[in-house]
Coordinates of C-alpha atoms and ligand atoms in Angstrom, one line a residue:
M1 CA -10.1 -48.1 8.1
L2 CA -8.5 -45.4 5.1
P3 CA -8.6 -46.5 1.6
P4 CA -5.5 -47.4 -0.4
V5 CA -4.1 -45.0 -2.8
Q6 CA -4.7 -46.9 -5.6
R7 CA -8.6 -47.3 -4.8
L8 CA -8.6 -43.6 -4.5
L9 CA -7.2 -43.4 -8.0
E10 CA -10.1 -45.3 -9.3
L11 CA -12.4 -43.2 -7.5
A12 CA -10.7 -40.1 -9.3
D13 CA -10.9 -41.6 -12.6
A14 CA -14.8 -42.4 -12.4
G15 CA -15.6 -39.0 -10.8
G16 CA -13.5 -37.2 -13.5
A17 CA -10.7 -35.7 -11.3
A18 CA -8.5 -38.0 -13.0
R19 CA -9.0 -35.7 -16.2
R20 CA -8.3 -32.7 -14.4
W21 CA -5.1 -33.3 -12.9
P22 CA -1.8 -34.7 -13.9
R23 CA -1.5 -38.0 -12.9
A24 CA 1.6 -37.8 -10.6
A25 CA 0.2 -34.3 -8.9
L26 CA -3.1 -35.9 -8.2
T27 CA -1.5 -39.2 -6.6
D28 CA 1.0 -36.8 -4.2
A29 CA -2.1 -34.9 -3.2
L30 CA -4.0 -38.1 -2.2
R31 CA -0.9 -39.5 -0.4
R32 CA -0.7 -36.1 1.5
E33 CA -4.0 -36.2 2.3
L34 CA -4.5 -39.7 3.6
A35 CA -0.7 -39.0 5.7
G36 CA -2.9 -35.9 7.1
L37 CA -5.9 -38.1 8.1
R38 CA -3.4 -41.1 9.9
Q39 CA -2.0 -38.0 11.6
A40 CA -5.6 -36.7 12.8
L41 CA -6.4 -40.2 13.9
L42 CA -3.1 -40.7 16.0
D43 CA -4.1 -37.3 17.6
H44 CA -7.9 -37.7 18.5
E45 CA -8.7 -41.5 18.3
E46 CA -12.5 -40.6 17.6
C47 CA -12.2 -38.1 14.5
E48 CA -14.6 -38.5 11.9
L49 CA -13.2 -39.6 8.7
P50 CA -14.2 -38.5 5.0
D51 CA -15.3 -41.3 2.9
G52 CA -13.3 -42.2 -0.7
P53 CA -15.1 -39.5 -3.0
G54 CA -14.5 -37.1 0.3
I55 CA -10.8 -37.4 0.0
V56 CA -10.3 -37.3 -3.3
A57 CA -12.5 -34.0 -3.5
L58 CA -10.1 -32.8 -0.4
A59 CA -6.8 -33.4 -2.5
E60 CA -8.8 -31.9 -5.4
A61 CA -8.9 -28.7 -3.3
A62 CA -5.9 -28.7 -2.1
L63 CA -4.3 -28.9 -5.7
A64 CA -6.5 -26.1 -6.7
A65 CA -5.4 -23.8 -3.9
R66 CA -1.6 -24.4 -4.9
A67 CA -2.5 -23.9 -8.5
A68 CA -4.4 -20.7 -7.9
P69 CA -2.1 -17.4 -8.4
A70 CA -0.7 -16.0 -5.3
L71 CA -2.2 -12.9 -5.7
R72 CA -5.7 -12.9 -6.4
P73 CA -7.5 -9.1 -8.0
V74 CA -9.8 -7.3 -5.5
L75 CA -12.6 -4.9 -5.9
N76 CA -12.0 -2.5 -3.2
A77 CA -15.5 -1.5 -2.0
T78 CA -14.0 -0.3 1.7
G79 CA -14.1 3.4 1.4
I80 CA -10.8 3.3 2.3
V81 CA -8.8 4.7 -0.8
I82 CA -5.3 3.9 0.0
H83 CA -5.7 0.4 1.3
T84 CA -2.6 -0.8 2.3
N85 CA -4.0 -4.5 2.8
L86 CA -5.3 -4.3 -0.8
G87 CA -1.9 -2.9 -2.5
R88 CA -2.4 0.7 -1.9
A89 CA -2.9 2.9 -4.7
P90 CA -4.5 1.4 -8.0
L91 CA -2.4 2.8 -11.0
A92 CA -3.2 5.4 -13.6
A93 CA -3.8 3.9 -17.2
E94 CA -0.7 5.6 -18.3
A95 CA 1.2 4.0 -15.7
V96 CA 0.2 0.6 -16.0
Q97 CA 0.8 0.9 -19.9
A98 CA 4.2 1.9 -19.1
A99 CA 4.8 -0.9 -16.7
S100 CA 3.4 -3.4 -19.2
D101 CA 5.8 -1.8 -22.1
A102 CA 8.9 -1.7 -19.7
A103 CA 7.6 -5.4 -19.1
R104 CA 7.6 -6.6 -22.4
R105 CA 10.7 -5.5 -24.0
G106 CA 14.0 -4.1 -23.1
C107 CA 14.1 -0.4 -22.5
D108 CA 16.8 2.2 -21.7
L109 CA 16.9 1.2 -18.2
E110 CA 20.9 2.1 -17.9
Y111 CA 21.6 3.1 -21.4
D112 CA 22.0 6.3 -23.2
L113 CA 20.6 5.7 -26.6
Q114 CA 22.4 8.9 -27.9
T115 CA 26.2 7.5 -27.1
G116 CA 25.3 3.7 -27.5
R117 CA 26.9 3.6 -24.0
R118 CA 25.9 2.6 -20.3
G119 CA 24.1 5.4 -18.9
P120 CA 22.8 6.5 -15.6
R121 CA 19.6 4.6 -13.9
A122 CA 16.2 6.4 -15.3
P123 CA 17.8 9.9 -14.8
G124 CA 14.4 11.2 -16.1
I125 CA 12.9 10.6 -12.6
E126 CA 15.6 12.7 -11.2
A127 CA 14.2 15.8 -13.5
L128 CA 11.0 15.4 -12.9
L129 CA 11.2 14.9 -9.1
R130 CA 13.2 18.3 -9.5
T131 CA 10.6 20.3 -11.1
L132 CA 8.0 18.9 -9.1
T133 CA 9.3 19.4 -5.6
G134 CA 11.6 22.5 -6.2
A135 CA 14.6 20.5 -4.7
E136 CA 18.1 19.8 -6.2
A137 CA 18.0 16.7 -6.5
G138 CA 15.5 13.6 -6.3
M139 CA 16.0 9.6 -6.3
A140 CA 13.8 6.8 -6.2
V141 CA 13.9 3.4 -3.8
N142 CA 12.1 0.6 -2.8
N143 CA 9.4 2.1 -0.5
N144 CA 9.5 5.0 2.1
A145 CA 11.0 2.8 4.8
A146 CA 13.8 2.2 2.5
A147 CA 14.2 5.8 1.8
M148 CA 14.3 6.4 5.7
L149 CA 17.0 3.3 6.1
L150 CA 19.2 4.8 3.3
A151 CA 18.9 8.3 4.9
L152 CA 19.8 7.6 8.1
T153 CA 22.6 5.1 7.2
A154 CA 24.5 7.2 4.6
L155 CA 23.7 10.5 6.3
A156 CA 23.2 10.6 9.9
A157 CA 24.9 7.2 11.3
P158 CA 26.9 6.5 13.6
G159 CA 25.7 10.0 15.0
E160 CA 22.8 11.3 16.8
V161 CA 19.2 12.0 15.1
I162 CA 16.8 14.3 17.1
V163 CA 13.1 13.6 17.1
S164 CA 10.1 14.6 19.0
R165 CA 8.8 12.3 21.6
G166 CA 5.2 13.5 19.6
E167 CA 6.5 11.8 16.4
L168 CA 8.1 8.4 17.9
V169 CA 5.3 6.6 15.9
E170 CA 4.2 3.2 14.7
I171 CA 3.3 3.2 11.0
G172 CA 1.5 -0.1 10.8
G173 CA 3.4 -3.7 10.3
G174 CA 5.8 -2.9 12.8
F175 CA 7.4 -0.3 11.3
R176 CA 8.4 2.1 14.1
I177 CA 10.4 5.4 13.8
P178 CA 13.0 4.2 16.9
D179 CA 13.6 0.5 15.2
I180 CA 14.8 2.1 11.7
I181 CA 16.9 4.7 13.3
Q182 CA 18.7 2.0 15.6
Q183 CA 18.5 -0.4 12.3
G184 CA 20.2 2.7 10.2
G185 CA 23.2 2.5 13.0
A186 CA 22.3 5.9 14.1
R187 CA 21.3 6.9 17.9
L188 CA 18.1 8.2 18.6
V189 CA 17.7 11.1 21.0
E190 CA 14.3 11.9 22.0
V191 CA 13.1 15.6 22.5
G192 CA 10.1 17.2 24.2
S193 CA 7.0 15.3 25.4
T194 CA 4.5 13.7 23.8
N195 CA 2.1 16.6 23.3
R196 CA 4.4 19.6 23.0
T197 CA 7.7 20.1 21.7
R198 CA 9.5 23.3 20.9
V199 CA 12.3 24.1 18.9
A200 CA 14.4 24.9 22.0
D201 CA 14.2 21.3 23.0
Y202 CA 16.0 20.1 20.2
A203 CA 18.5 22.8 20.4
A204 CA 19.1 21.9 23.9
A205 CA 19.6 18.6 22.9
I206 CA 22.6 19.1 20.3
T207 CA 25.6 17.6 20.9
P208 CA 29.3 17.5 18.9
A209 CA 27.7 14.1 18.1
T210 CA 24.4 15.3 16.4
R211 CA 24.2 14.9 12.5
M212 CA 20.4 15.2 12.2
L213 CA 17.1 16.6 12.9
L214 CA 14.3 14.5 11.9
K215 CA 10.7 15.2 11.7
V216 CA 8.2 12.8 11.0
H217 CA 4.5 12.9 9.8
Q218 CA 2.2 11.6 12.2
S219 CA 0.3 9.6 9.8
N220 CA -2.1 7.3 11.1
F221 CA -3.3 9.4 14.3
A222 CA -4.0 13.2 15.2
M223 CA -3.3 15.0 18.2
V224 CA -5.6 17.6 19.4
G225 CA -5.9 19.9 22.2
F226 CA -3.4 21.2 24.0
T227 CA -0.1 20.4 21.2
E228 CA 2.7 22.3 20.0
A229 CA 5.3 21.2 17.7
A230 CA 8.4 22.9 15.9
S231 CA 7.9 24.4 12.6
L232 CA 10.0 22.9 9.6
A233 CA 11.3 26.6 9.0
E234 CA 12.4 26.9 12.7
L235 CA 14.0 23.6 12.6
A236 CA 15.6 24.1 9.3
A237 CA 16.9 27.7 10.8
L238 CA 18.4 25.6 13.7
S239 CA 19.9 22.9 11.5
R240 CA 21.7 25.2 9.6
S241 CA 23.3 27.0 12.4
H242 CA 24.7 24.3 13.7
G243 CA 25.8 22.5 10.4
L244 CA 23.4 19.7 10.6
L245 CA 20.7 18.0 8.3
L246 CA 17.1 18.3 8.4
M247 CA 15.2 15.3 7.1
D248 CA 11.2 15.4 6.8
D249 CA 9.6 12.0 6.6
L250 CA 6.2 13.2 5.3
G251 CA 5.2 9.5 5.0
S252 CA 2.2 10.2 2.2
G253 CA 3.6 13.2 0.8
T254 CA 1.6 15.1 -1.7
L255 CA 3.3 16.7 -5.1
S256 CA -0.3 18.1 -6.1
P257 CA -2.3 20.0 -3.8
L258 CA -5.2 17.9 -3.1
P259 CA -9.0 18.3 -4.2
N260 CA -11.9 19.2 -2.4
G261 CA -10.7 21.1 0.2
L262 CA -8.6 18.8 1.4
A263 CA -5.2 20.7 0.3
M264 CA -5.0 22.5 3.5
L265 CA -4.7 19.4 5.9
E266 CA -1.6 17.5 3.8
P267 CA 1.5 19.7 3.1
T268 CA 3.3 19.3 -0.4
V269 CA 6.5 18.1 -0.9
A270 CA 7.4 21.7 -2.5
Q271 CA 6.4 23.2 0.8
S272 CA 8.5 20.8 2.7
I273 CA 11.5 22.0 0.7
A274 CA 10.5 25.6 0.7
A275 CA 10.6 25.4 4.5
G276 CA 14.2 24.3 4.2
S277 CA 14.3 20.4 4.7
D278 CA 17.5 19.2 3.5
V279 CA 16.0 15.4 2.4
V280 CA 12.2 14.9 2.0
A281 CA 11.1 11.1 2.4
F282 CA 8.0 9.8 0.6
S283 CA 5.8 7.2 -0.3
G284 CA 5.4 6.7 -4.2
D285 CA 2.2 4.4 -3.7
K286 CA 0.1 6.5 -1.1
L287 CA -1.4 10.3 -1.9
L288 CA 1.1 10.2 -4.9
G289 CA -1.0 7.6 -6.4
G290 CA 1.9 5.4 -8.0
P291 CA 3.8 2.2 -7.6
Q292 CA 5.5 1.1 -4.4
A293 CA 8.4 3.3 -4.3
G294 CA 10.1 5.6 -1.8
L295 CA 10.9 8.8 -2.8
L296 CA 13.7 11.3 -1.9
A297 CA 14.0 15.0 -2.9
G298 CA 17.2 17.3 -1.4
R299 CA 20.1 19.0 -1.2
A300 CA 22.4 17.8 -4.3
E301 CA 24.9 17.0 -2.1
A302 CA 22.7 14.6 0.3
I303 CA 21.3 13.0 -2.8
D304 CA 24.1 12.3 -4.1
R305 CA 25.6 10.6 -0.9
L306 CA 22.8 8.5 -0.6
R307 CA 23.0 7.7 -4.8
R308 CA 26.5 6.5 -4.2
H309 CA 25.9 4.3 -1.1
P310 CA 26.6 0.6 -1.1
L311 CA 22.9 0.0 0.3
M312 CA 21.5 1.8 -2.9
R313 CA 22.0 -1.5 -5.0
A314 CA 19.7 -3.6 -2.7
L315 CA 17.0 -0.9 -2.4
R316 CA 17.2 0.1 -6.2
L317 CA 13.9 0.0 -8.4
D318 CA 13.0 -2.2 -11.3
K319 CA 12.4 -1.3 -14.7
M320 CA 8.5 -1.7 -14.5
T321 CA 8.5 0.1 -11.5
L322 CA 10.6 2.8 -12.8
A323 CA 8.2 3.0 -15.6
A324 CA 4.8 3.2 -13.8
L325 CA 6.6 5.6 -11.7
D326 CA 7.8 8.2 -14.1
A327 CA 4.5 8.0 -16.1
T328 CA 2.5 8.9 -12.7
L329 CA 4.9 12.0 -11.8
R330 CA 4.6 13.2 -15.2
L331 CA 0.6 13.3 -15.0
H332 CA 1.5 15.5 -11.8
A333 CA 3.3 17.8 -13.9
D334 CA 0.1 19.2 -14.6
P335 CA -2.1 19.4 -11.6
A336 CA -5.7 19.4 -13.3
R337 CA -4.7 16.7 -15.3
A338 CA -3.3 14.5 -12.3
H339 CA -6.9 15.1 -10.6
S340 CA -8.5 13.4 -13.3
A341 CA -6.0 10.8 -14.6
V342 CA -4.3 9.7 -11.3
P343 CA -7.0 7.3 -9.5
V344 CA -6.3 8.2 -6.0
L345 CA -7.1 12.2 -6.6
R346 CA -9.7 11.6 -9.0
M347 CA -11.3 9.1 -6.2
L348 CA -10.9 12.0 -3.4
A349 CA -12.1 14.9 -5.7
Q350 CA -15.5 13.3 -6.4
T351 CA -18.4 15.2 -5.2
E352 CA -21.1 13.8 -2.9
P353 CA -23.9 14.1 -5.7
V354 CA -21.5 11.8 -8.3
L355 CA -21.2 9.4 -5.3
Q356 CA -24.9 9.6 -4.5
A357 CA -25.6 9.0 -8.4
R358 CA -23.2 6.0 -8.9
A359 CA -24.7 4.6 -5.1
E360 CA -28.1 4.3 -6.9
R361 CA -26.8 3.0 -10.0
L362 CA -25.2 0.0 -8.1
C363 CA -28.4 -0.6 -5.8
A364 CA -30.7 -0.8 -9.1
L365 CA -28.4 -3.5 -10.9
L366 CA -27.9 -5.1 -7.3
S367 CA -32.0 -4.9 -6.8
A368 CA -32.4 -7.7 -9.4
H369 CA -30.2 -10.0 -7.1
C370 CA -30.8 -8.9 -3.5
E371 CA -31.8 -6.1 -1.0
A372 CA -30.0 -2.9 -1.7
D373 CA -30.3 0.6 -0.3
V374 CA -27.9 3.8 -0.7
E375 CA -26.9 4.9 2.7
H376 CA -24.5 7.7 3.8
S377 CA -21.1 6.3 4.7
V378 CA -17.6 7.5 5.7
G379 CA -14.6 7.1 3.7
H380 CA -10.9 7.5 4.6
A381 CA -8.0 8.5 2.3
G382 CA -5.6 5.7 4.6
G383 CA -2.3 5.1 4.1
G384 CA -1.5 7.3 6.8
A385 CA -2.9 10.4 4.8
L386 CA -5.0 12.9 6.2
P387 CA -5.7 11.2 9.8
G388 CA -8.8 11.9 11.2
Q389 CA -10.0 13.1 8.0
S390 CA -13.7 11.4 7.1
I391 CA -14.9 11.6 3.6
A392 CA -18.6 11.8 3.0
S393 CA -19.4 9.0 0.6
R394 CA -22.3 6.8 -0.2
A395 CA -22.8 3.3 -0.1
A396 CA -24.8 0.1 -0.8
N397 CA -26.1 -1.4 1.9
I398 CA -26.7 -5.1 0.9
R399 CA -28.7 -8.2 2.6
V400 CA -29.9 -11.5 1.5
P401 CA -32.6 -12.9 3.6
G402 CA -31.5 -15.8 6.0
L403 CA -27.5 -14.7 5.3
S404 CA -25.6 -12.4 8.2
A405 CA -23.8 -9.9 6.8
D406 CA -20.5 -11.8 7.8
A407 CA -21.7 -14.7 5.8
L408 CA -22.4 -12.3 2.8
A409 CA -19.3 -10.7 3.0
R410 CA -17.1 -14.1 3.4
M411 CA -19.1 -15.1 0.1
L412 CA -18.1 -11.9 -2.0
R413 CA -14.4 -12.3 -0.8
A414 CA -14.6 -15.8 -2.1
Q415 CA -15.4 -14.4 -5.7
H416 CA -13.1 -13.6 -8.7
P417 CA -12.3 -10.8 -8.5
A418 CA -13.2 -11.0 -4.8
V419 CA -15.2 -7.9 -3.5
V420 CA -14.5 -6.4 -0.3
G421 CA -16.8 -4.6 1.6
R422 CA -17.4 -3.2 5.0
I423 CA -19.2 -4.3 7.7
H424 CA -20.8 -1.6 9.8
A425 CA -23.3 -2.3 12.7
D426 CA -24.0 -6.0 11.4
R427 CA -24.8 -4.4 7.9
L428 CA -22.6 -5.0 5.1
L429 CA -21.9 -2.1 3.1
L430 CA -20.6 -1.4 -0.5
D431 CA -18.6 1.8 -0.5
V432 CA -18.5 3.8 -3.9
L433 CA -16.1 6.0 -3.1
T434 CA -13.7 3.6 -4.1
L435 CA -15.2 2.0 -6.9
S436 CA -15.3 3.5 -10.2
D437 CA -18.2 3.1 -12.9
D438 CA -16.5 0.5 -14.8
D439 CA -16.5 -1.7 -11.7
L440 CA -20.1 -1.6 -11.3
P441 CA -20.7 -4.4 -13.7
C442 CA -17.9 -6.8 -11.8
V443 CA -19.4 -6.0 -8.4
V444 CA -22.9 -7.0 -9.5
E445 CA -21.8 -10.2 -11.4
A446 CA -19.9 -11.1 -8.1
V447 CA -23.0 -10.8 -5.8
R448 CA -25.2 -12.8 -8.6
A449 CA -22.4 -15.5 -8.4
A450 CA -22.0 -15.3 -4.6
I451 CA -25.5 -15.8 -4.0
P452 CA -26.9 -19.5 -3.2
Ligands
LIG1 C1 3.7 5.3 5.4 C2 4.8 5.7 6.3 C3 6.0 5.1 6.0 C4 6.5 3.6 5.4 O1 6.2 3.9 3.8 P1 6.5 2.7 3.1 O2 6.0 3.3 1.6 O3 5.3 2.3 3.1 O4 7.7 2.1 3.1 C5 7.0 5.6 6.8 N1 6.9 6.9 7.1 C6 5.9 7.5 7.5 C7 5.4 8.7 7.8 C8 4.4 6.9 6.5 O5 3.1 7.2 6.9

């Protein structure tokens, strides 16, 4: 038999739960638990029922779960630098400060402090994008998907967009190039084959309805072997001779050349502009290392049409993101500074001796609580950047007698902040590629708290 609510409230009084939660919320939570148990009884007649204190504990757990913040901090020990599920790029200290300042007070978001009148929205971002990319104009929207949607809607719809069959990619989370073209109101024209597309294939597909040639970074996979793709320069010449627009979806996009010999592997936005792209779209929170944003750089006439499009109002950025983006872009203005101050670039710039030393320090600190050994490991840029490119790293392989790697991983994920590592061949690895020296004490504390 289930106890009545009144009896459960008495138990809550005796057990201290009544001091921890407001009366009305506790009563409500107890009623919900009872309703759930009644339903369970109806569904399967011989289910096992918790006792009175057990029901109070369930109600308390439900209240705690509801009171917890929707986002919990995570220490990224996965070795994946730009981890989309963990919030992509960690921000530079300068960007965090700028976002916080913008959040706390007013700012000149759309206000000209010289004249005291309404002004354009954060014009400084456009000036920075011009300097950093060599483009005539630039702008920022909610994310790269929004940038693509806006550009296809404003510049290509209802006409045709030609894309190579090798570039009709799915980025993840259901974002597929054919879908976004359709959503933008344009018509996709596929050319070439999966592994080989030549500029002549594009040329043969041009009709009076063609508006745009679209090149898409393959992002999360690499094609090797018998492959061929038209270069941006060839496509630029073709689109110019037919009065079309050439858009390059660079995906991650880098502004500063990457450190550690990775520079050759990702084209910079400036290279795309120099090769003749009319519009380049890229993310703010991938290799750029800033907040979630979609950036567009390109010809003044095209960018101006995007800026004036009614969709722009729905896709625009808020003041905190603009402040963080502005601070990040200003760091990129000095590449040497960017490599040390932008966390994504700093992580990618780490040498093996630095990683080895950090892993040794982590293992030494952990040895008070569990078994820990340094292992060679393999990290990745993530975020669709540098596909197929592994990064030599080091990890702490941690073990607790009697606990499986899965169980230990689950216990670390339950800590505050949660620690998310990587399971490899039944071993739990905490990769130091994505941890800073300052993170180590927090990781050690989480391990200490997690072990029963
Ligand atoms: C990541 C990516 C996108 C989507 O960017 P978001 O900023 O996540 O919206 C689009 N195209 C390519 C090629 C990408 O790599």
